[in-house]
Amino acid sequence: MKYIHKLFTAVIIVACAIPTATLAEVRPITFPVIGPTRYSNDFGAPRSDHTHQGNDIIGTKLQQLIAAVTGTIYFAAYPQPSYGYAVFLRDTDGYKYWYIHINNDNPGTDDGLGGGMNAYAPGIRGGDPVVAGQSIGWMGDSGNAEGGVSHLHFEIHRSDGTVVNPFDSLNAATRIGQSTIAPALSGEILPYGEFRGGASIAVGEIVPSRPGLEIVTGAGPGGGPHVKVFDTEGKLLNQFFPYPLGFRGGVDVATGDTNGDGIDEIITGAGPGGGPHVRIFDRLGNRTGQFFAYAETFRGGIDVAAVESTPVTPAAIITSAGPGGGPHVRVFNRQGKVISQFFPYPVEFRGGVRVDAANVDTKNDRPEIVVAPATGGGPNIRLYGVDAKPVGFESEFEEWWRGGYDVAASEGTLYVSSLGGPRRASVRNIITQED
């Protein structure tokens, strides 16, 4: 053997002394790792300057870690601290469950450079709920376990801080073969179920017979060109396909009153592989206009938005180039005539840009252009004036997430959706301003 298993596991000192330990207690838990593992009763074993406060569950790198209980995430370490990536859960009885040394490597390496994207499952953030069996991350050797065998250091704590030996609880734990599907969070819509290709979103007043806004979604790459219309409570109102059913590049959506009739139309842009094709539809899915926003040979996909510079002016259509095309934003009328164009990010950025526009900041009567990175830019949601000067900043989702975003804005309201990566499409309201 190259080495004997010697697992040096971090102690996290949260006060002036190590919590009191108890030797045995059985908690009703789901086993925290899916797949074959081995572990022993190493609770209390001597370490260099302390005794072991949990059990080390040995497995393989990137083995799936799941929530042992239903409860709340009360801590998710980021950036990586000295003891490695970690998630702490709290159940409804106040017991706490610590997961330490979560993976920090890129797949196929031991480089320690994987970041949060390779440590945690999507949706792992302090304060969010979890259900037993929900995926929370992947096994690794981060922190002061770097270079050792991949394992999960698992601890159980009572509400008073007393450390419980988890061995008997692990022996009695329920084992499952695949992770549990997490329910939608409060205020969250899952327009395409567990589809993980992402979703674009827009909001507007497209159904004149009902009050309030509607939410429009477009399936991301791999899901077909499927557009759905919901009310703000998540009820499906309509759906259609703006491009041929066989197209799998995804579709971006926007809304705006482009013809001045007082009713918003649905504007779509073809995703990667489909050309920079903009189409305009009424609420029933009837096409009323179309044009190409960039050279027809461009295949990086486009993002679309709409903006009314005054209440009596028909909405202009805004487009931005997808990944690979540079951060090029253009403004058109509904016939496809260019009104203006600019670069909101440095010209060398190639991650693509997502855009929308509305009077989000109701302190004035001027619309803002909302910009977000399509890939690679982090949760960096920026607001610009029509003169392209930055006027605000918002952040949503985990700070480590690099899978990209889409945005949708209306009067005093801003929604954000996750894009791509290994996470399901998640739509959240991050700004709502009251008059």
CSV table of C-alpha atoms in Angstrom, one decimal:
chain,number,residue,atom,x,y,z
A,1,MET,CA,0.0,0.0,0.0
A,2,LYS,CA,1.2,3.5,-0.7
A,3,TYR,CA,0.2,4.6,2.8
A,4,ILE,CA,-1.7,3.5,5.8
A,5,HIS,CA,-5.1,5.2,6.3
A,6,LYS,CA,-4.4,8.0,8.7
A,7,LEU,CA,-7.2,10.5,8.8
A,8,PHE,CA,-6.4,13.9,10.3
A,9,THR,CA,-9.7,15.7,10.7
A,10,ALA,CA,-10.3,19.3,11.6
A,11,VAL,CA,-11.8,20.5,14.8
A,12,ILE,CA,-13.8,23.6,14.4
A,13,ILE,CA,-13.4,25.8,17.5
A,14,VAL,CA,-16.5,27.9,17.8
A,15,ALA,CA,-16.0,28.9,21.4
A,16,CYS,CA,-13.3,28.7,24.0
A,17,ALA,CA,-13.5,25.0,24.7
A,18,ILE,CA,-14.3,21.7,22.9
A,19,PRO,CA,-18.0,20.7,23.6
A,20,THR,CA,-18.8,18.0,26.1
A,21,ALA,CA,-19.0,14.6,24.4
A,22,THR,CA,-21.5,11.8,25.0
A,23,LEU,CA,-20.7,8.2,24.0
A,24,ALA,CA,-24.0,6.8,22.6
A,25,GLU,CA,-27.3,8.0,21.3
A,26,VAL,CA,-29.3,7.0,18.2
A,27,ARG,CA,-30.8,9.7,16.0
A,28,PRO,CA,-33.3,8.7,13.2
A,29,ILE,CA,-31.2,9.7,10.1
A,30,THR,CA,-30.7,8.8,6.5
A,31,PHE,CA,-27.2,7.5,5.9
A,32,PRO,CA,-25.3,10.6,4.6
A,33,VAL,CA,-23.5,8.9,1.7
A,34,ILE,CA,-25.0,7.1,-1.3
A,35,GLY,CA,-23.1,4.0,-2.3
A,36,PRO,CA,-20.6,1.6,-0.7
A,37,THR,CA,-18.6,3.0,2.2
A,38,ARG,CA,-16.7,1.8,5.3
A,39,TYR,CA,-16.4,3.3,8.7
A,40,SER,CA,-15.5,2.4,12.3
A,41,ASN,CA,-16.2,3.7,15.7
A,42,ASP,CA,-13.3,6.1,15.8
A,43,PHE,CA,-15.2,8.7,17.9
A,44,GLY,CA,-12.9,9.9,20.7
A,45,ALA,CA,-9.8,8.5,19.1
A,46,PRO,CA,-6.7,10.6,19.9
A,47,ARG,CA,-5.4,13.1,17.4
A,48,SER,CA,-2.4,15.4,17.5
A,49,ASP,CA,-4.0,18.0,19.8
A,50,HIS,CA,-7.6,16.7,20.4
A,51,THR,CA,-9.8,13.7,20.3
A,52,HIS,CA,-11.9,12.8,17.3
A,53,GLN,CA,-15.4,14.4,17.5
A,54,GLY,CA,-17.1,12.3,14.8
A,55,ASN,CA,-16.8,9.3,12.5
A,56,ASP,CA,-14.9,9.2,9.2
A,57,ILE,CA,-16.9,7.6,6.5
A,58,ILE,CA,-14.5,6.4,3.8
A,59,GLY,CA,-15.6,6.2,0.2
A,60,THR,CA,-14.5,7.4,-3.2
A,61,LYS,CA,-13.9,10.9,-4.4
A,62,LEU,CA,-17.1,12.6,-5.7
A,63,GLN,CA,-19.3,10.1,-4.1
A,64,GLN,CA,-22.7,11.8,-3.5
A,65,LEU,CA,-23.4,13.2,0.0
A,66,ILE,CA,-27.0,13.7,1.1
A,67,ALA,CA,-28.9,15.3,3.9
A,68,ALA,CA,-29.2,13.0,6.9
A,69,VAL,CA,-32.3,14.9,8.1
A,70,THR,CA,-35.1,17.2,7.1
A,71,GLY,CA,-34.3,20.7,8.4
A,72,THR,CA,-32.3,23.8,7.6
A,73,ILE,CA,-28.8,24.5,6.3
A,74,TYR,CA,-27.4,26.8,8.9
A,75,PHE,CA,-23.9,27.0,7.5
A,76,ALA,CA,-22.2,26.3,4.1
A,77,ALA,CA,-18.5,27.2,4.1
A,78,TYR,CA,-17.3,29.5,1.3
A,79,PRO,CA,-14.6,30.4,0.5
A,80,GLN,CA,-12.9,27.2,1.6
A,81,PRO,CA,-11.6,27.5,5.2
A,82,SER,CA,-8.7,25.7,6.7
A,83,TYR,CA,-10.8,22.7,7.6
A,84,GLY,CA,-12.2,22.4,4.1
A,85,TYR,CA,-15.6,22.8,2.5
A,86,ALA,CA,-18.3,22.0,5.0
A,87,VAL,CA,-22.1,22.0,5.4
A,88,PHE,CA,-23.9,22.1,8.8
A,89,LEU,CA,-27.6,21.1,9.0
A,90,ARG,CA,-30.1,21.6,11.9
A,91,ASP,CA,-33.1,19.3,12.3
A,92,THR,CA,-36.5,20.3,13.8
A,93,ASP,CA,-35.3,19.1,17.3
A,94,GLY,CA,-32.3,21.4,17.2
A,95,TYR,CA,-29.7,18.7,16.6
A,96,LYS,CA,-26.9,19.6,14.3
A,97,TYR,CA,-25.2,17.5,11.7
A,98,TRP,CA,-21.7,18.5,10.4
A,99,TYR,CA,-20.3,17.4,7.0
A,100,ILE,CA,-16.6,18.3,6.8
A,101,HIS,CA,-13.8,17.7,4.1
A,102,ILE,CA,-16.3,18.0,1.2
A,103,ASN,CA,-14.6,17.8,-2.2
A,104,ASN,CA,-12.3,20.7,-3.4
A,105,ASP,CA,-10.8,19.1,-6.5
A,106,ASN,CA,-11.7,19.3,-10.2
A,107,PRO,CA,-12.9,16.0,-11.6
A,108,GLY,CA,-10.1,13.5,-12.2
A,109,THR,CA,-7.5,15.5,-10.2
A,110,ASP,CA,-6.3,16.2,-6.7
A,111,ASP,CA,-5.6,19.9,-7.5
A,112,GLY,CA,-7.5,21.5,-4.7
A,113,LEU,CA,-8.9,24.0,-7.2
A,114,GLY,CA,-12.4,22.7,-7.8
A,115,GLY,CA,-14.1,25.5,-5.9
A,116,GLY,CA,-17.7,25.5,-4.6
A,117,MET,CA,-19.0,24.2,-8.0
A,118,ASN,CA,-17.3,20.9,-7.3
A,119,ALA,CA,-18.0,20.9,-3.6
A,120,TYR,CA,-21.7,21.5,-3.2
A,121,ALA,CA,-24.9,20.5,-4.9
A,122,PRO,CA,-27.0,23.3,-6.4
A,123,GLY,CA,-29.1,25.1,-3.9
A,124,ILE,CA,-26.8,24.6,-0.9
A,125,ARG,CA,-26.9,28.0,0.9
A,126,GLY,CA,-27.1,29.0,4.6
A,127,GLY,CA,-30.7,29.5,5.6
A,128,ASP,CA,-32.4,27.3,3.0
A,129,PRO,CA,-34.4,24.2,3.9
A,130,VAL,CA,-33.4,20.7,3.1
A,131,VAL,CA,-35.2,17.4,3.1
A,132,ALA,CA,-33.7,14.0,4.1
A,133,GLY,CA,-32.0,12.4,1.2
A,134,GLN,CA,-31.5,15.7,-0.7
A,135,SER,CA,-28.1,16.0,-2.5
A,136,ILE,CA,-25.8,18.4,-0.7
A,137,GLY,CA,-22.4,17.8,-2.1
A,138,TRP,CA,-19.6,15.3,-3.0
A,139,MET,CA,-17.0,13.4,-1.0
A,140,GLY,CA,-13.4,14.6,-1.0
A,141,ASP,CA,-10.3,15.4,1.0
A,142,SER,CA,-10.4,19.2,1.5
A,143,GLY,CA,-8.8,21.2,4.2
A,144,ASN,CA,-6.4,19.5,6.5
A,145,ALA,CA,-7.4,16.1,5.0
A,146,GLU,CA,-5.8,17.1,1.7
A,147,GLY,CA,-3.9,14.3,0.1
A,148,GLY,CA,-5.5,11.6,2.3
A,149,VAL,CA,-8.2,9.1,1.4
A,150,SER,CA,-11.5,10.6,0.3
A,151,HIS,CA,-13.9,10.6,3.2
A,152,LEU,CA,-16.8,12.4,5.0
A,153,HIS,CA,-16.1,13.5,8.5
A,154,PHE,CA,-19.6,13.4,10.1
A,155,GLU,CA,-20.5,14.8,13.5
A,156,ILE,CA,-23.8,15.1,15.5
A,157,HIS,CA,-24.3,17.8,18.1
A,158,ARG,CA,-27.2,18.3,20.5
A,159,SER,CA,-28.8,21.8,20.7
A,160,ASP,CA,-26.7,22.5,23.8
A,161,GLY,CA,-23.5,21.9,21.9
A,162,THR,CA,-22.8,18.4,23.4
A,163,VAL,CA,-21.2,16.2,20.8
A,164,VAL,CA,-22.9,12.8,20.2
A,165,ASN,CA,-21.0,9.8,18.9
A,166,PRO,CA,-22.7,9.2,15.5
A,167,PHE,CA,-21.7,5.5,15.2
A,168,ASP,CA,-24.9,4.0,16.5
A,169,SER,CA,-27.0,6.4,14.4
A,170,LEU,CA,-25.0,5.5,11.3
A,171,ASN,CA,-25.5,1.8,11.9
A,172,ALA,CA,-29.3,2.3,12.3
A,173,ALA,CA,-29.6,4.8,9.5
A,174,THR,CA,-31.9,4.3,6.5
A,175,ARG,CA,-29.9,3.8,3.3
A,176,ILE,CA,-31.2,5.0,-0.1
A,177,GLY,CA,-30.0,4.3,-3.6
A,178,GLN,CA,-30.5,7.8,-5.1
A,179,SER,CA,-31.0,11.3,-3.8
A,180,THR,CA,-34.4,12.7,-3.0
A,181,ILE,CA,-35.9,15.4,-5.2
A,182,ALA,CA,-36.0,18.7,-3.2
A,183,PRO,CA,-39.3,20.5,-3.2
A,184,ALA,CA,-39.7,23.9,-4.6
A,185,LEU,CA,-38.7,26.7,-2.2
A,186,SER,CA,-41.2,29.3,-1.1
A,187,GLY,CA,-41.7,31.7,-4.1
A,188,GLU,CA,-40.0,29.3,-6.5
A,189,ILE,CA,-41.5,28.0,-9.8
A,190,LEU,CA,-40.1,24.9,-11.5
A,191,PRO,CA,-41.4,25.4,-15.0
A,192,TYR,CA,-39.8,22.3,-16.5
A,193,GLY,CA,-39.7,20.0,-13.4
A,194,GLU,CA,-36.3,18.4,-12.9
A,195,PHE,CA,-35.0,19.4,-16.3
A,196,ARG,CA,-31.5,20.7,-15.8
A,197,GLY,CA,-30.9,22.7,-19.0
A,198,GLY,CA,-31.9,26.0,-17.4
A,199,ALA,CA,-34.7,28.4,-18.2
A,200,SER,CA,-35.0,32.0,-19.5
A,201,ILE,CA,-37.7,34.2,-18.0
A,202,ALA,CA,-39.6,37.4,-18.6
A,203,VAL,CA,-42.5,39.2,-17.0
A,204,GLY,CA,-45.1,41.4,-18.6
A,205,GLU,CA,-48.8,42.2,-19.0
A,206,ILE,CA,-49.7,39.9,-21.9
A,207,VAL,CA,-53.2,38.8,-20.9
A,208,PRO,CA,-55.5,41.8,-20.9
A,209,SER,CA,-58.4,39.9,-19.3
A,210,ARG,CA,-56.6,39.4,-16.0
A,211,PRO,CA,-54.9,41.9,-13.6
A,212,GLY,CA,-51.2,41.9,-12.7
A,213,LEU,CA,-48.1,40.4,-14.4
A,214,GLU,CA,-47.5,37.1,-16.2
A,215,ILE,CA,-44.2,35.2,-16.1
A,216,VAL,CA,-43.0,33.8,-19.4
A,217,THR,CA,-40.3,31.0,-19.5
A,218,GLY,CA,-38.3,29.5,-22.2
A,219,ALA,CA,-36.6,26.1,-21.9
A,220,GLY,CA,-32.8,26.1,-22.0
A,221,PRO,CA,-30.5,24.1,-24.3
A,222,GLY,CA,-31.6,20.4,-24.6
A,223,GLY,CA,-35.2,21.0,-23.7
A,224,GLY,CA,-36.7,22.0,-27.0
A,225,PRO,CA,-38.0,25.5,-27.9
A,226,HIS,CA,-40.8,25.3,-25.3
A,227,VAL,CA,-42.3,28.6,-24.1
A,228,LYS,CA,-44.7,28.7,-21.1
A,229,VAL,CA,-46.8,31.5,-19.6
A,230,PHE,CA,-47.6,31.5,-15.8
A,231,ASP,CA,-49.4,33.8,-13.4
A,232,THR,CA,-47.3,35.0,-10.4
A,233,GLU,CA,-48.6,32.1,-8.3
A,234,GLY,CA,-47.2,29.5,-10.7
A,235,LYS,CA,-50.4,28.6,-12.6
A,236,LEU,CA,-49.9,27.6,-16.2
A,237,LEU,CA,-51.8,29.9,-18.6
A,238,ASN,CA,-50.5,29.1,-22.0
A,239,GLN,CA,-47.6,27.4,-23.9
A,240,PHE,CA,-46.3,27.1,-27.5
A,241,PHE,CA,-43.1,26.4,-29.5
A,242,PRO,CA,-41.6,29.4,-31.4
A,243,TYR,CA,-39.1,27.4,-33.4
A,244,PRO,CA,-39.2,23.9,-34.9
A,245,LEU,CA,-39.7,21.1,-32.4
A,246,GLY,CA,-36.4,19.5,-33.3
A,247,PHE,CA,-34.3,22.6,-32.3
A,248,ARG,CA,-32.5,21.9,-29.0
A,249,GLY,CA,-30.5,25.1,-28.6
A,250,GLY,CA,-32.9,26.6,-26.1
A,251,VAL,CA,-35.0,29.8,-26.4
A,252,ASP,CA,-34.7,33.1,-24.7
A,253,VAL,CA,-37.8,35.2,-24.0
A,254,ALA,CA,-38.8,38.8,-23.4
A,255,THR,CA,-42.0,40.8,-23.3
A,256,GLY,CA,-42.8,44.3,-24.5
A,257,ASP,CA,-45.5,46.4,-26.3
A,258,THR,CA,-43.6,46.6,-29.6
A,259,ASN,CA,-46.6,47.8,-31.7
A,260,GLY,CA,-48.1,50.3,-29.2
A,261,ASP,CA,-51.5,48.6,-28.7
A,262,GLY,CA,-51.2,48.6,-24.9
A,263,ILE,CA,-50.6,44.8,-24.7
A,264,ASP,CA,-47.2,43.2,-24.3
A,265,GLU,CA,-46.0,40.7,-27.0
A,266,ILE,CA,-43.7,37.8,-26.4
A,267,ILE,CA,-40.3,38.2,-28.0
A,268,THR,CA,-38.0,35.1,-28.5
A,269,GLY,CA,-34.4,34.6,-29.4
A,270,ALA,CA,-32.9,31.4,-30.6
A,271,GLY,CA,-30.2,29.8,-28.5
A,272,PRO,CA,-26.8,28.4,-29.6
A,273,GLY,CA,-26.9,26.7,-33.0
A,274,GLY,CA,-30.1,28.4,-34.2
A,275,GLY,CA,-28.7,31.7,-35.6
A,276,PRO,CA,-29.5,35.2,-34.1
A,277,HIS,CA,-33.2,34.8,-35.0
A,278,VAL,CA,-35.6,37.2,-33.2
A,279,ARG,CA,-39.3,36.4,-33.4
A,280,ILE,CA,-42.4,38.3,-32.0
A,281,PHE,CA,-45.6,36.6,-30.9
A,282,ASP,CA,-49.0,37.6,-29.5
A,283,ARG,CA,-50.3,35.9,-26.3
A,284,LEU,CA,-51.8,33.0,-28.2
A,285,GLY,CA,-48.5,32.2,-29.9
A,286,ASN,CA,-49.2,33.7,-33.3
A,287,ARG,CA,-46.1,35.2,-34.9
A,288,THR,CA,-46.3,38.9,-35.7
A,289,GLY,CA,-42.7,39.8,-36.7
A,290,GLN,CA,-39.1,38.5,-37.0
A,291,PHE,CA,-35.5,39.6,-37.9
A,292,PHE,CA,-31.8,38.6,-37.4
A,293,ALA,CA,-30.0,40.7,-34.8
A,294,TYR,CA,-26.5,39.8,-35.9
A,295,ALA,CA,-24.9,38.2,-38.9
A,296,GLU,CA,-26.9,35.1,-39.8
A,297,THR,CA,-23.8,33.0,-39.6
A,298,PHE,CA,-23.4,33.7,-35.9
A,299,ARG,CA,-24.3,30.5,-33.9
A,300,GLY,CA,-23.6,31.6,-30.3
A,301,GLY,CA,-27.2,32.3,-29.5
A,302,ILE,CA,-28.8,35.6,-28.4
A,303,ASP,CA,-30.6,37.1,-25.5
A,304,VAL,CA,-33.6,39.4,-25.9
A,305,ALA,CA,-35.3,42.1,-23.9
A,306,ALA,CA,-37.6,45.1,-24.6
A,307,VAL,CA,-37.8,48.6,-23.2
A,308,GLU,CA,-40.1,51.6,-23.5
A,309,SER,CA,-38.3,54.9,-23.3
A,310,THR,CA,-41.6,56.7,-22.6
A,311,PRO,CA,-45.1,55.4,-21.7
A,312,VAL,CA,-46.4,56.4,-25.2
A,313,THR,CA,-43.5,55.0,-27.2
A,314,PRO,CA,-43.6,51.4,-28.6
A,315,ALA,CA,-41.1,49.1,-27.0
A,316,ALA,CA,-37.7,48.7,-28.5
A,317,ILE,CA,-36.1,45.3,-28.7
A,318,ILE,CA,-32.7,44.7,-27.0
A,319,THR,CA,-30.4,41.9,-27.9
A,320,SER,CA,-27.1,40.6,-26.7
A,321,ALA,CA,-24.7,38.0,-28.1
A,322,GLY,CA,-24.3,34.7,-26.3
A,323,PRO,CA,-21.1,33.0,-25.2
A,324,GLY,CA,-18.3,33.5,-27.7
A,325,GLY,CA,-19.7,36.5,-29.4
A,326,GLY,CA,-18.5,39.3,-27.1
A,327,PRO,CA,-20.7,41.5,-24.8
A,328,HIS,CA,-22.4,43.2,-27.7
A,329,VAL,CA,-25.8,44.8,-26.9
A,330,ARG,CA,-28.0,46.2,-29.7
A,331,VAL,CA,-31.4,48.0,-29.6
A,332,PHE,CA,-33.9,47.6,-32.5
A,333,ASN,CA,-37.4,48.6,-33.5
A,334,ARG,CA,-39.8,45.8,-34.3
A,335,GLN,CA,-38.9,45.9,-38.0
A,336,GLY,CA,-35.3,45.1,-37.1
A,337,LYS,CA,-33.8,48.6,-37.6
A,338,VAL,CA,-30.8,49.3,-35.3
A,339,ILE,CA,-31.4,52.2,-32.9
A,340,SER,CA,-28.2,52.0,-30.8
A,341,GLN,CA,-25.6,49.5,-29.7
A,342,PHE,CA,-22.9,49.3,-27.0
A,343,PHE,CA,-20.6,47.0,-24.9
A,344,PRO,CA,-21.6,46.9,-21.2
A,345,TYR,CA,-18.7,44.6,-20.2
A,346,PRO,CA,-15.1,44.7,-21.4
A,347,VAL,CA,-14.9,43.6,-25.1
A,348,GLU,CA,-12.7,40.7,-24.3
A,349,PHE,CA,-15.3,39.0,-22.1
A,350,ARG,CA,-16.6,35.9,-24.0
A,351,GLY,CA,-19.0,34.5,-21.4
A,352,GLY,CA,-22.1,36.0,-23.1
A,353,VAL,CA,-24.5,38.6,-21.7
A,354,ARG,CA,-28.1,38.4,-20.5
A,355,VAL,CA,-30.2,41.5,-20.6
A,356,ASP,CA,-33.6,42.9,-19.6
A,357,ALA,CA,-34.9,46.4,-19.0
A,358,ALA,CA,-37.6,48.2,-17.0
A,359,ASN,CA,-38.0,50.9,-14.3
A,360,VAL,CA,-36.8,48.6,-11.5
A,361,ASP,CA,-35.7,51.6,-9.4
A,362,THR,CA,-39.0,53.4,-8.9
A,363,LYS,CA,-37.3,56.4,-7.4
A,364,ASN,CA,-37.2,57.8,-10.9
A,365,ASP,CA,-39.2,57.4,-14.1
A,366,ARG,CA,-36.3,56.1,-16.3
A,367,PRO,CA,-35.9,52.5,-17.3
A,368,GLU,CA,-32.8,50.5,-16.4
A,369,ILE,CA,-31.0,47.9,-18.4
A,370,VAL,CA,-30.4,44.9,-16.3
A,371,VAL,CA,-27.3,42.9,-17.2
A,372,ALA,CA,-26.0,39.5,-16.0
A,373,PRO,CA,-23.2,37.1,-17.1
A,374,ALA,CA,-24.5,34.2,-19.1
A,375,THR,CA,-21.5,32.0,-18.0
A,376,GLY,CA,-18.4,32.4,-15.9
A,377,GLY,CA,-19.2,35.7,-14.2
A,378,GLY,CA,-20.7,34.7,-10.8
A,379,PRO,CA,-23.9,36.1,-9.3
A,380,ASN,CA,-23.1,39.6,-10.7
A,381,ILE,CA,-26.5,41.2,-11.5
A,382,ARG,CA,-25.9,44.8,-12.7
A,383,LEU,CA,-28.2,47.7,-13.5
A,384,TYR,CA,-27.4,50.3,-16.1
A,385,GLY,CA,-29.0,53.5,-17.2
A,386,VAL,CA,-29.9,54.0,-20.8
A,387,ASP,CA,-26.6,55.8,-21.1
A,388,ALA,CA,-24.8,52.5,-20.2
A,389,LYS,CA,-23.6,53.9,-16.8
A,390,PRO,CA,-23.9,51.5,-13.9
A,391,VAL,CA,-26.6,52.5,-11.4
A,392,GLY,CA,-27.0,49.4,-9.2
A,393,PHE,CA,-25.9,45.9,-8.2
A,394,GLU,CA,-27.7,42.8,-6.9
A,395,SER,CA,-26.6,39.3,-6.0
A,396,GLU,CA,-28.6,36.1,-5.7
A,397,PHE,CA,-27.8,32.3,-5.4
A,398,GLU,CA,-24.5,31.0,-4.0
A,399,GLU,CA,-21.5,33.3,-4.5
A,400,TRP,CA,-19.6,30.3,-5.8
A,401,TRP,CA,-22.1,29.5,-8.6
A,402,ARG,CA,-20.6,30.0,-12.0
A,403,GLY,CA,-23.3,28.3,-14.1
A,404,GLY,CA,-24.8,31.6,-15.3
A,405,TYR,CA,-28.0,33.5,-14.9
A,406,ASP,CA,-31.0,35.1,-16.7
A,407,VAL,CA,-32.9,38.1,-15.5
A,408,ALA,CA,-36.4,39.5,-15.9
A,409,ALA,CA,-37.5,43.0,-14.9
A,410,SER,CA,-40.7,45.0,-14.6
A,411,GLU,CA,-41.9,48.1,-12.7
A,412,GLY,CA,-40.2,47.8,-9.3
A,413,THR,CA,-39.6,44.1,-9.7
A,414,LEU,CA,-36.6,41.9,-10.6
A,415,TYR,CA,-36.6,38.2,-11.0
A,416,VAL,CA,-33.4,36.0,-11.5
A,417,SER,CA,-33.1,32.5,-12.8
A,418,SER,CA,-30.2,30.0,-12.7
A,419,LEU,CA,-28.9,28.8,-16.0
A,420,GLY,CA,-27.2,25.6,-17.0
A,421,GLY,CA,-24.8,23.6,-14.9
A,422,PRO,CA,-26.0,20.6,-12.9
A,423,ARG,CA,-28.9,22.4,-11.3
A,424,ARG,CA,-32.6,22.5,-12.1
A,425,ALA,CA,-34.1,25.8,-13.3
A,426,SER,CA,-34.8,28.0,-10.3
A,427,VAL,CA,-36.8,31.3,-10.5
A,428,ARG,CA,-36.5,33.7,-7.6
A,429,ASN,CA,-37.8,37.3,-6.9
A,430,ILE,CA,-34.9,39.4,-5.6
A,431,ILE,CA,-36.3,42.9,-5.8
A,432,THR,CA,-39.9,44.0,-5.1
A,433,GLN,CA,-40.4,47.7,-4.5
A,434,GLU,CA,-43.6,49.2,-3.1
A,435,ASP,CA,-44.9,52.6,-4.0
